CSV table of C-alpha atoms in Angstrom, one decimal:
chain,number,residue,atom,x,y,z
A,1,MET,CA,-4.5,-4.4,11.3
A,2,SER,CA,-6.4,-7.0,13.4
A,3,GLU,CA,-4.1,-9.6,12.0
A,4,GLN,CA,-1.0,-7.2,11.9
A,5,LYS,CA,-0.2,-6.3,15.5
A,6,THR,CA,3.6,-6.7,15.1
A,7,GLY,CA,6.1,-6.5,12.3
A,8,SER,CA,6.2,-10.2,12.0
A,9,THR,CA,2.5,-10.8,11.8
A,10,ARG,CA,2.1,-7.9,9.3
A,11,ARG,CA,4.6,-9.5,7.0
A,12,ASP,CA,2.8,-12.9,7.4
A,13,PHE,CA,-0.5,-11.3,6.5
A,14,LEU,CA,1.2,-9.6,3.5
A,15,LEU,CA,2.5,-12.9,2.2
A,16,LYS,CA,-0.9,-14.5,2.6
A,17,THR,CA,-2.4,-12.0,0.2
A,18,ILE,CA,0.5,-12.1,-2.2
A,19,THR,CA,-1.6,-13.7,-5.0
A,20,LEU,CA,-2.4,-10.1,-6.1
A,21,ALA,CA,1.3,-9.2,-6.5
A,22,PRO,CA,1.9,-10.2,-10.1
A,23,ALA,CA,-1.1,-8.4,-11.4
A,24,MET,CA,-0.3,-5.3,-9.5
A,25,ALA,CA,3.4,-5.4,-10.4
A,26,ILE,CA,2.8,-5.4,-14.1
A,27,GLY,CA,-0.5,-3.6,-14.4
A,28,SER,CA,-0.3,-1.3,-11.3
A,29,ALA,CA,-3.1,0.2,-11.9
A,30,GLY,CA,2.1,-20.0,-7.8
A,31,LEU,CA,1.4,-18.7,-4.2
A,32,GLY,CA,3.2,-21.6,-2.4
A,33,GLY,CA,6.4,-21.2,-4.3
A,34,LEU,CA,6.5,-17.4,-3.9
A,35,ALA,CA,5.6,-17.3,-0.2
A,36,ALA,CA,8.0,-20.1,0.7
A,37,ALA,CA,10.9,-18.3,-1.0
A,38,ALA,CA,10.4,-15.2,1.2
A,39,PRO,CA,12.2,-16.3,4.4
A,40,ALA,CA,15.1,-17.5,2.4
A,41,VAL,CA,15.7,-14.0,0.9
A,42,ALA,CA,14.8,-12.0,3.9
A,43,LYS,CA,18.4,-11.3,5.0
A,44,GLU,CA,19.4,-10.6,1.4
A,45,ALA,CA,16.6,-8.2,0.9
A,46,ALA,CA,17.4,-6.4,4.1
A,47,ALA,CA,21.1,-6.1,3.1
A,48,THR,CA,20.4,-4.8,-0.4
A,49,GLY,CA,17.3,-2.7,0.0
A,50,PRO,CA,17.2,1.0,0.4
A,51,GLU,CA,17.6,2.4,4.0
A,52,THR,CA,15.3,5.2,3.1
A,53,ALA,CA,13.3,6.2,0.1
A,54,ARG,CA,14.6,8.9,-2.2
A,55,GLU,CA,13.7,12.4,-1.4
A,56,TYR,CA,10.2,13.4,-2.8
A,57,GLN,CA,8.0,16.4,-2.4
A,58,PRO,CA,4.2,15.7,-2.8
A,59,THR,CA,2.4,17.4,-5.7
A,60,TRP,CA,-1.1,16.6,-4.6
A,61,PHE,CA,-1.2,15.9,-0.8
A,62,THR,CA,-0.5,18.8,1.5
A,63,PRO,CA,2.5,18.4,3.7
A,64,GLU,CA,0.2,17.5,6.7
A,65,GLU,CA,-1.7,14.9,4.6
A,66,PHE,CA,1.6,13.4,3.3
A,67,ALA,CA,3.0,13.1,6.9
A,68,PHE,CA,-0.2,11.0,7.7
A,69,ILE,CA,0.5,8.8,4.6
A,70,GLN,CA,4.1,8.3,5.6
A,71,ALA,CA,3.3,7.3,9.1
A,72,ALA,CA,0.4,5.1,8.1
A,73,VAL,CA,2.2,3.0,5.5
A,74,ALA,CA,5.1,2.5,7.9
A,75,ARG,CA,2.7,0.8,10.2
A,76,LEU,CA,0.9,-1.2,7.5
A,77,ILE,CA,4.1,-2.7,6.1
A,78,PRO,CA,6.9,-2.0,8.5
A,79,PHE,CA,10.7,-2.3,8.2
A,80,ASP,CA,11.6,-5.6,10.0
A,81,GLU,CA,14.1,-8.5,9.8
A,82,ARG,CA,12.7,-9.5,6.4
A,83,GLY,CA,13.7,-6.2,4.8
A,84,PRO,CA,12.5,-2.6,4.1
A,85,GLY,CA,8.9,-1.6,4.5
A,86,ALA,CA,6.5,0.5,2.6
A,87,LEU,CA,8.1,3.8,3.8
A,88,GLU,CA,11.5,2.8,2.7
A,89,ALA,CA,10.1,1.4,-0.6
A,90,GLY,CA,8.7,4.8,-1.5
A,91,VAL,CA,5.0,3.9,-1.2
A,92,PRO,CA,4.0,7.5,-0.1
A,93,GLU,CA,5.5,8.7,-3.5
A,94,TYR,CA,3.5,6.1,-5.3
A,95,ILE,CA,0.3,7.2,-3.6
A,96,ASP,CA,0.9,10.9,-4.3
A,97,ARG,CA,1.7,10.2,-7.9
A,98,GLN,CA,-1.5,8.2,-8.4
A,99,MET,CA,-3.5,11.2,-7.2
A,100,ASN,CA,-2.5,12.9,-10.5
A,101,THR,CA,-3.9,10.1,-12.7
A,102,PRO,CA,-7.4,9.5,-14.1
A,103,TYR,CA,-7.8,6.7,-11.5
A,104,ALA,CA,-7.8,9.3,-8.7
A,105,THR,CA,-10.5,11.4,-10.3
A,106,GLY,CA,-12.8,8.4,-11.0
A,107,ALA,CA,-12.5,9.1,-14.8
A,108,ASN,CA,-13.4,5.6,-15.7
A,109,TRP,CA,-16.0,5.1,-13.0
A,110,TYR,CA,-19.8,5.4,-13.3
A,111,MET,CA,-20.5,8.3,-10.9
A,112,GLN,CA,-24.0,9.4,-11.8
A,113,GLY,CA,-25.9,7.5,-9.1
A,114,PRO,CA,-28.3,6.8,-7.5
A,115,PHE,CA,-26.1,5.5,-4.7
A,116,HIS,CA,-27.2,2.9,-2.2
A,117,PRO,CA,-24.4,2.6,0.4
A,118,ASP,CA,-26.3,-0.2,2.3
A,119,ALA,CA,-26.2,-2.4,-0.7
A,120,ASP,CA,-22.5,-2.1,-1.4
A,121,LYS,CA,-21.9,-5.9,-0.9
A,122,ALA,CA,-24.4,-6.8,-3.7
A,123,LEU,CA,-23.9,-3.8,-6.0
A,124,GLY,CA,-20.3,-2.9,-5.5
A,125,TYR,CA,-18.9,0.5,-4.6
A,126,GLN,CA,-21.8,2.9,-3.7
A,127,LEU,CA,-20.4,6.2,-2.7
A,128,PRO,CA,-20.2,9.5,-4.8
A,129,LEU,CA,-16.5,9.9,-3.8
A,130,THR,CA,-13.4,9.4,-6.0
A,131,PRO,CA,-10.1,8.2,-4.5
A,132,ARG,CA,-9.1,11.9,-4.2
A,133,ASP,CA,-12.3,12.6,-2.2
A,134,ILE,CA,-11.8,9.6,0.0
A,135,TYR,CA,-8.2,10.7,0.9
A,136,ARG,CA,-9.0,14.3,1.4
A,137,LEU,CA,-11.9,13.7,3.6
A,138,GLY,CA,-10.5,10.6,5.4
A,139,LEU,CA,-7.1,12.1,6.2
A,140,ALA,CA,-8.9,15.2,7.7
A,141,ASP,CA,-11.3,13.1,9.7
A,142,ALA,CA,-8.6,10.7,11.0
A,143,ASP,CA,-6.3,13.5,12.1
A,144,ALA,CA,-9.2,15.3,13.8
A,145,LEU,CA,-9.9,12.0,15.6
A,146,ALA,CA,-6.3,11.6,16.7
A,147,LYS,CA,-6.3,15.2,18.0
A,148,GLN,CA,-9.6,14.5,19.9
A,149,GLN,CA,-8.2,11.3,21.4
A,150,HIS,CA,-4.6,12.3,22.0
A,151,GLY,CA,-4.2,16.0,21.3
A,152,LYS,CA,-1.9,15.3,18.4
A,153,VAL,CA,-2.3,14.6,14.7
A,154,PHE,CA,-1.7,11.0,13.6
A,155,ALA,CA,1.9,11.4,12.4
A,156,GLN,CA,2.9,12.7,15.9
A,157,LEU,CA,1.4,9.7,17.7
A,158,ASN,CA,3.6,6.8,18.9
A,159,GLY,CA,3.5,3.5,17.0
A,160,GLU,CA,1.1,1.8,19.5
A,161,GLN,CA,-1.4,4.7,19.3
A,162,GLN,CA,-1.2,4.7,15.5
A,163,ASP,CA,-2.0,1.0,15.5
A,164,VAL,CA,-5.0,1.4,17.7
A,165,LEU,CA,-6.5,4.0,15.5
A,166,LEU,CA,-5.8,2.2,12.3
A,167,GLN,CA,-7.4,-0.9,13.8
A,168,GLY,CA,-10.5,1.0,14.7
A,169,LEU,CA,-10.7,2.3,11.1
A,170,GLU,CA,-10.2,-1.1,9.7
A,171,ALA,CA,-12.9,-2.7,11.9
A,172,GLY,CA,-15.3,0.2,11.4
A,173,SER,CA,-15.5,0.5,15.2
A,174,THR,CA,-14.2,4.1,14.8
A,175,GLU,CA,-16.5,6.6,13.1
A,176,LEU,CA,-15.4,9.3,10.7
A,177,HIS,CA,-17.7,12.3,10.1
A,178,GLN,CA,-17.5,12.5,6.3
A,179,LEU,CA,-17.3,8.9,5.0
A,180,PRO,CA,-17.2,5.3,6.3
A,181,ALA,CA,-14.0,4.5,8.2
A,182,LYS,CA,-13.7,1.1,6.5
A,183,THR,CA,-13.8,2.8,3.0
A,184,PHE,CA,-10.9,5.1,3.9
A,185,PHE,CA,-8.8,2.2,5.5
A,186,SER,CA,-9.5,-0.1,2.6
A,187,LEU,CA,-8.3,2.4,-0.1
A,188,LEU,CA,-5.2,3.2,2.1
A,189,LEU,CA,-4.3,-0.4,2.5
A,190,GLN,CA,-5.0,-1.3,-1.2
A,191,ASN,CA,-2.8,1.6,-2.4
A,192,THR,CA,-0.1,0.6,0.1
A,193,ARG,CA,0.0,-2.9,-1.2
A,194,GLU,CA,0.0,-1.7,-4.8
A,195,GLY,CA,2.9,0.8,-4.2
A,196,PHE,CA,5.0,-1.9,-2.4
A,197,PHE,CA,4.6,-4.4,-5.3
A,198,SER,CA,4.2,-2.1,-8.4
A,199,ASP,CA,6.9,-1.7,-11.0
A,200,PRO,CA,9.3,1.1,-9.8
A,201,ILE,CA,8.3,3.2,-12.7
A,202,HIS,CA,5.3,4.2,-10.7
A,203,GLY,CA,7.2,5.5,-7.7
A,204,GLY,CA,7.1,2.6,-5.3
A,205,ASN,CA,9.0,-0.7,-4.8
A,206,GLN,CA,12.2,1.3,-4.9
A,207,GLY,CA,15.2,-0.9,-5.0
A,208,LEU,CA,12.7,-3.7,-6.1
A,209,VAL,CA,12.4,-4.6,-2.3
A,210,GLY,CA,8.7,-5.8,-2.8
A,211,TRP,CA,9.7,-8.2,-5.6
A,212,LYS,CA,12.9,-9.4,-3.7
A,213,LEU,CA,10.8,-10.2,-0.7
A,214,ILE,CA,8.6,-12.6,-2.6
A,215,ASN,CA,11.1,-13.6,-5.2
A,216,PHE,CA,9.0,-12.2,-8.0
A,217,PRO,CA,10.9,-11.9,-11.3
A,218,GLY,CA,9.3,-8.7,-12.4
A,219,ALA,CA,9.1,-7.7,-16.0
A,220,ARG,CA,11.1,-10.4,-17.5
A,221,ALA,CA,9.8,-11.6,-20.9
A,222,ASP,CA,9.2,-15.1,-20.0
A,223,PHE,CA,9.5,-17.1,-16.8
A,224,MET,CA,6.5,-19.5,-17.1
A,225,ASP,CA,8.7,-22.6,-17.4
A,226,TRP,CA,9.7,-22.1,-13.8
A,227,VAL,CA,6.2,-21.8,-12.4
A,228,GLU,CA,5.6,-25.4,-11.7
A,229,ARG,CA,9.1,-26.4,-10.6
A,230,GLY,CA,8.8,-25.6,-7.0
A,231,GLU,CA,12.2,-24.1,-7.0
A,232,ARG,CA,13.5,-20.6,-6.4
A,233,TYR,CA,13.9,-18.6,-9.6
A,234,THR,CA,17.6,-18.0,-10.0
A,235,LEU,CA,17.6,-14.6,-11.9
A,236,PRO,CA,17.0,-11.4,-10.0
A,237,PRO,CA,14.0,-9.2,-10.7
A,238,VAL,CA,14.1,-6.6,-13.4
A,239,SER,CA,11.8,-3.6,-13.9
A,240,ILE,CA,10.2,-2.2,-17.0
A,241,ARG,CA,13.1,0.3,-17.2
A,242,GLY,CA,15.7,-2.4,-16.8
A,243,GLU,CA,16.5,-1.8,-13.1
A,244,ARG,CA,17.7,-5.0,-11.4
A,245,ASP,CA,19.2,-6.1,-8.2
């Protein structure tokens, strides 16, 4: 958020980190050509993308938690002149659906300890918390903080207030009671990016808006002969299910 104070700079930040997009789009768990294509397709993406995401009722998050997710992703990747943002692309649905997968329970993680949080840079993730735990604790703490500061939960704050709170979480200058603020923010931002660029089969990137923003061809069988051309790929993106622009 420190580099994302307006819609424009948020998008610029997003495009600077776009080297992760192909891996996330296919796996969900070239940069110059893709990023350069984005301004050229901005108006097209805005015109053809969804105005709102399809209706969805969360199956894991509570209504209050889901309201926080919806508000937060709308600040991280907002709707702007370049096209729909994370909220319109269905990123909240993507995150909720991920909470019902083995990923969310840390099924493939080593969780036996010992844990050394102060050595996370050298040893990697060092908390006994799964993604589900991080969200449940982080959302509760962040809403409590919003109430303490403004008398309202995060989803009820105005955009400027939400940005300030998110910036504090990102920088670690804001403390949460039950887990490090940076850990919570990092997971939220990571999952927001994933949902925006994942294949629509996972719930996000509805209308292929993330792929159209960066001119990514999606799940096409072969497009490698275009990689070194320095030209815009002429065919529209296509999803695993065959959805296309």
